[in-house]
Coordinates of C-alpha atoms in Angstrom, one line a residue:
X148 CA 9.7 46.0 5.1
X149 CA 9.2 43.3 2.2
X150 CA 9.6 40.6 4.3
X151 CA 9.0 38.0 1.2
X152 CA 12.3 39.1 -0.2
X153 CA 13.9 36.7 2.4
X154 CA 11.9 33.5 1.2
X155 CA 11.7 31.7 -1.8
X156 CA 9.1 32.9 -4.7
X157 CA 7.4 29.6 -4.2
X158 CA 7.0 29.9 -0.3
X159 CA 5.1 33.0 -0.9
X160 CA 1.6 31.4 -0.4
X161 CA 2.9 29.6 2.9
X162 CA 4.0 33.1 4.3
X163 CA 0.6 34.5 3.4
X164 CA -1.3 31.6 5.4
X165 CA 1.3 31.9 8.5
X166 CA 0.7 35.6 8.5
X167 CA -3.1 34.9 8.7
X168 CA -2.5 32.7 11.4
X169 CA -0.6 35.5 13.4
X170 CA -3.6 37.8 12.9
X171 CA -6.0 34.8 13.9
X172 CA -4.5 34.1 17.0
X173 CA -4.0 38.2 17.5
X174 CA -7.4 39.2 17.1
X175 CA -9.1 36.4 19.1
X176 CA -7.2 35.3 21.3
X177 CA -7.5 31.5 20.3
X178 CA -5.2 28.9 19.4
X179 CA -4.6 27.7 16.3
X180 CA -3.4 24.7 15.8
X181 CA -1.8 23.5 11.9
X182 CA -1.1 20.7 9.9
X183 CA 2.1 19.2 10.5
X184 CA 4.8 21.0 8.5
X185 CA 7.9 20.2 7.3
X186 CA 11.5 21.3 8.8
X187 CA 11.4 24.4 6.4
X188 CA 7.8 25.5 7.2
X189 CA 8.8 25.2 10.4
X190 CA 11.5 27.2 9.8
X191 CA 9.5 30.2 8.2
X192 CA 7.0 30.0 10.9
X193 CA 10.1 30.2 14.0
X194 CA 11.0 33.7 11.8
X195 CA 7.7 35.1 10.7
X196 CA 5.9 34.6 14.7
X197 CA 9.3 34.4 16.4
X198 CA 9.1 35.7 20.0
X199 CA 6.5 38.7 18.7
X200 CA 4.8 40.2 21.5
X201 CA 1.9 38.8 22.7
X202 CA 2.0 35.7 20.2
X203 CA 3.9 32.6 21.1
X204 CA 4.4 28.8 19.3
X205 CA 5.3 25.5 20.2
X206 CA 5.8 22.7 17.3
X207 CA 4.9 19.0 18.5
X208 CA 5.2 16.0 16.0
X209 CA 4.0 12.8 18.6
X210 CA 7.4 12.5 20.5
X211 CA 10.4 14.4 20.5
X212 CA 12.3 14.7 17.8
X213 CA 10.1 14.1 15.5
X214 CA 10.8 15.8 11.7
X215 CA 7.7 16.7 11.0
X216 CA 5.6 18.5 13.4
X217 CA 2.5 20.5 14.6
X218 CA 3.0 24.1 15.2
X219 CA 0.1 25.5 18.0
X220 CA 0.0 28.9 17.7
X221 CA -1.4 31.0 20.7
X222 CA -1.6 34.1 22.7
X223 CA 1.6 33.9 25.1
X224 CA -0.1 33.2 28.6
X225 CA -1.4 30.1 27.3
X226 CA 0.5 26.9 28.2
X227 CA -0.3 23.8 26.1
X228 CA -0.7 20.4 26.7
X229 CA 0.4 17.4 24.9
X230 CA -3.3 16.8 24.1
X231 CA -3.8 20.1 22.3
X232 CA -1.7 19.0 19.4
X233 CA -4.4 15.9 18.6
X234 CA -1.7 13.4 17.2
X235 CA -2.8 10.0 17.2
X236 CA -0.2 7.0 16.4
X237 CA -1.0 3.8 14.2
X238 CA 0.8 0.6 13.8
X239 CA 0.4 -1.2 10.6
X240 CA -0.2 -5.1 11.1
X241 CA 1.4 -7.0 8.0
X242 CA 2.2 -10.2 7.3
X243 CA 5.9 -9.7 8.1
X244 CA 6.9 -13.4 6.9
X245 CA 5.8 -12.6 3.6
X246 CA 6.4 -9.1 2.5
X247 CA 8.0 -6.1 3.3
X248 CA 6.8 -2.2 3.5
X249 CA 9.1 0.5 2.4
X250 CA 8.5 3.9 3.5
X251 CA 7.5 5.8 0.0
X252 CA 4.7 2.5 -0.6
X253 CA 3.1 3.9 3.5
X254 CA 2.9 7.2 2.0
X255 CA 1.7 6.6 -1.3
X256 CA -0.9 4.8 -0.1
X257 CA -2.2 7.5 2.8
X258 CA -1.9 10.0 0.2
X259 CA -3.8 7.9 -2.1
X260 CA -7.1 7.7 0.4
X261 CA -7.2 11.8 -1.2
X262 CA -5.4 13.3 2.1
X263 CA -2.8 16.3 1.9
X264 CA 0.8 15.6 3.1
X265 CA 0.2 18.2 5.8
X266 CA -2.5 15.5 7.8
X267 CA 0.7 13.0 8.4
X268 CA 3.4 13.6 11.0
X269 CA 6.8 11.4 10.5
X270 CA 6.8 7.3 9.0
X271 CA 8.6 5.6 11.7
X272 CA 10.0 2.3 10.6
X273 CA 12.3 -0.2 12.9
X274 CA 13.1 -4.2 12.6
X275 CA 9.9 -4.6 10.4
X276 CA 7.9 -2.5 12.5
X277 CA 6.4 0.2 10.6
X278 CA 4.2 3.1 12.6
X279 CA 3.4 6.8 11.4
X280 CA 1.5 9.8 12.9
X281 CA -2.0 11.8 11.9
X282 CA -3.7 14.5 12.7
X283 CA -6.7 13.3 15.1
X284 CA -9.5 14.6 12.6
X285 CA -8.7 11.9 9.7
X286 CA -8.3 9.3 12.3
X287 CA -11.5 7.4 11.6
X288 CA -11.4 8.0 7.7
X289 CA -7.6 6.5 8.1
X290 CA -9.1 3.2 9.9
X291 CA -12.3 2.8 7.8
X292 CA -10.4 3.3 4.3
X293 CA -6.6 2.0 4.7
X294 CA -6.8 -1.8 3.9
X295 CA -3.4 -2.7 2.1
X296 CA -0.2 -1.1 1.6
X297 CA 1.8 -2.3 -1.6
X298 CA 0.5 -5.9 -2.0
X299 CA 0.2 -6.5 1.6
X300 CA -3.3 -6.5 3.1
X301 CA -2.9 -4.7 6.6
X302 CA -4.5 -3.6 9.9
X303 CA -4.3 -0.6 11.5
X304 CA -3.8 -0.5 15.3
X305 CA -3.8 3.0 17.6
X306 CA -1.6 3.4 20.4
X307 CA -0.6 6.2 22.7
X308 CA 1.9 8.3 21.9
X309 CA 4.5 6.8 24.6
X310 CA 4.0 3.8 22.6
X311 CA 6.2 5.0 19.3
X312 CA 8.9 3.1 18.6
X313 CA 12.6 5.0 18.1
X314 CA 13.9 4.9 14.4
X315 CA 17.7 4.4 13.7
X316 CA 17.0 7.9 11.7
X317 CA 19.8 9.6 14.3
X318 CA 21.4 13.0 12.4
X319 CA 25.3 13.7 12.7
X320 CA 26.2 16.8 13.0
X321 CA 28.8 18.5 10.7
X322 CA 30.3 21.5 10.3
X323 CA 30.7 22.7 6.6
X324 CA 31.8 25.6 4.7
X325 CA 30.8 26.3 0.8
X326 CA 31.2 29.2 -1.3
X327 CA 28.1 29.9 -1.9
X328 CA 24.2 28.3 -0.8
X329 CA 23.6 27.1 -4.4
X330 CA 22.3 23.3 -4.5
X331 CA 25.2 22.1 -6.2
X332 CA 27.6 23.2 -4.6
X333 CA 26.3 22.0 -1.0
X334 CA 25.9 18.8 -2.1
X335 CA 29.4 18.8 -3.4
X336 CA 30.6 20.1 0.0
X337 CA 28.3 17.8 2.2
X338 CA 29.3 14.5 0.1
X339 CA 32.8 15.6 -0.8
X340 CA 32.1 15.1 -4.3
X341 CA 32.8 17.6 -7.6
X342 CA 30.5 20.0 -8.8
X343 CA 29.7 18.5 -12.3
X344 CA 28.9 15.0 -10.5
X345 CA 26.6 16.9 -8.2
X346 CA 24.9 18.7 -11.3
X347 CA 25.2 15.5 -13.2
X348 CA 22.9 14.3 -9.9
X349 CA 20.2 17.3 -10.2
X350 CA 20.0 17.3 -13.7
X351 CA 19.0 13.3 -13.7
X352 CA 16.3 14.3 -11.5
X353 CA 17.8 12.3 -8.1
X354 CA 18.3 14.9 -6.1
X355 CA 15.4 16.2 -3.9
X356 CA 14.1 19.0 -1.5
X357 CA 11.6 19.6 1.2
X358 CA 10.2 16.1 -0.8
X359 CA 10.2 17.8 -4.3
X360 CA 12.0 17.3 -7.3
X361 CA 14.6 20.1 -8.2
X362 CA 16.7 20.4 -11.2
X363 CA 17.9 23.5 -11.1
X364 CA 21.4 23.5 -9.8
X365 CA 21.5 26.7 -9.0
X366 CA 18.6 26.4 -6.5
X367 CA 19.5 28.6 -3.3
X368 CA 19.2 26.9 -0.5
X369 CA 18.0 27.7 3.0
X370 CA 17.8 27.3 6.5
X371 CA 15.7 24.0 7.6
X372 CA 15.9 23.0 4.1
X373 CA 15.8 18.7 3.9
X374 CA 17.5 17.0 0.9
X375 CA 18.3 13.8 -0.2
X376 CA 20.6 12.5 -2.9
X377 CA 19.7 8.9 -4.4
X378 CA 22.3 6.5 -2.6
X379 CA 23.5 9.3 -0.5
X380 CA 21.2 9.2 2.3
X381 CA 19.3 12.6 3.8
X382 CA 21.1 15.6 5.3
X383 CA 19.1 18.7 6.6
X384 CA 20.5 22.2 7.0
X385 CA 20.4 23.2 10.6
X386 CA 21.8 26.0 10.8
X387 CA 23.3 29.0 8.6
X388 CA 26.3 30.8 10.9
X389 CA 27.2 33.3 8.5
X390 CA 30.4 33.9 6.1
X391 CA 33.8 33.4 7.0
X392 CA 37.1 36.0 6.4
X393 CA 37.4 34.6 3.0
X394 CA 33.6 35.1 2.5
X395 CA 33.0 31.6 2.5
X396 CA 29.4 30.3 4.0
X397 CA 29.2 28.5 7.2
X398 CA 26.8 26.3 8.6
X399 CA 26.2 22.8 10.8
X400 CA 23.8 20.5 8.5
X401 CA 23.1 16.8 9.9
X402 CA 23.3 13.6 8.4
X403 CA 21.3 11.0 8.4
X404 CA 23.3 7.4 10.1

């Protein structure tokens, strides 16, 4: 069985590591652990390891309900701890008075210290406070290299994980139905808008997914998939329940409050 023909071209080389994973964790009966993923990664890696034999996974992003997360991969009589997942949890220390931090100015500036996306859980942000997780092994290069953030000169301070504060992200869940998975016309269905405003949207590049740039409004879309629409907010797919009597799609996607 091809089993690429379910994915995306693109996703090919993700498939490919998650299937070397799988015969890691097989043939040597070790854990792996990954880099945190994002909610369609974590998709592909629920289908491709699923509940197959002797292989199990749990996903971990710092607390629950994290977006982003940790998949451990293991042989299925292990049982992990919370510890296993090495997460560790900064607070940045700004001068709050003075200036403000928006989320894409925290992640430019992790990314620009020459770190991959995969090495940072979720950006937490709440009434000023702005927190975000990492994989354990950059820790110390995070703390001896991040020094400001935008203009804003800033300390970094680690706490435990039961420390993380709760963002107002909270996703409401909605039941839609489209005629078909294409980009435009979920966003037209989600936001109850037409179909040449959405393309309008995608072809002026403000439309993302998974965190990249599409504009191509005929992008198929997917299970787990994230997007956001500029001045729309963030809405994720949950779930794709199949086609209805009038061979319309079904599916529950949330939105972001």
């Amino acid at each position: 069985m091809n089993i690429y023909q379910h994915f995306r071209p693109e996703e090919r080389e993700f498939i490919d590591q998650v299937l070397h994973w799988k015969d890691y964790v097989d043939s040597s009966y070790t854990s792996k652990l990954t880099d945190f993923l994002d909610p369609r990664e974590q998709h592909i890696l629920k289908v491709l390891i699923g509940e197959s034999g002797n292989l199990k996974y749990q996903l971990f992003g710092g607390v629950s309900g994290s977006e982003r997360k940790r998949a451990l991969i293991m042989p299925d009589y292990l049982i992990p701890t919370e510890e296993e997942f090495q997460i560790n949890l900064f607070e940045i220390e700004y001068p709050i008075k003075f200036v403000s931090i928006e989320h894409p100015q925290v992640l430019g500036s992790l990314m620009s210290l020459g770190l991959k996306r995969g090495k940072f859980g979720d950006i937490v942000m709440k009434n000023g406070r702005v927190q975000f997780f990492s994989a354990a092994e950059i820790s110390d290069y995070i703390k001896n290299n991040l020094e400001s953030i935008g203009r804003a000169s800033i300390r970094l301070k680690e706490l435990a994980l039961d420390e993380a504060i709760t963002a107002d992200n909270l996703w409401m869940e909605q039941d839609i139905t489209v005629s078909s998975l294409r980009l435009d016309t979920i966003i037209s269905g989600i936001h109850h808008i037409s179909r040449q405003k959405s393309q309008l949207f995608i072809q002026q590049g403000l439309v993302k997914v998974n965190w990249t740039s599409i504009e191509n409004h005929s992008f198929e879309c997917a299970e787990g998939d994230l997007f956001s629409v500029r001045g729309y907010g963030r809405v994720k797919i949950l779930s794709i329940e199949g086609r209805t009597k009038k061979d319309k799609w079904r599916m529950v996607v949330g939105k972001q409050k």
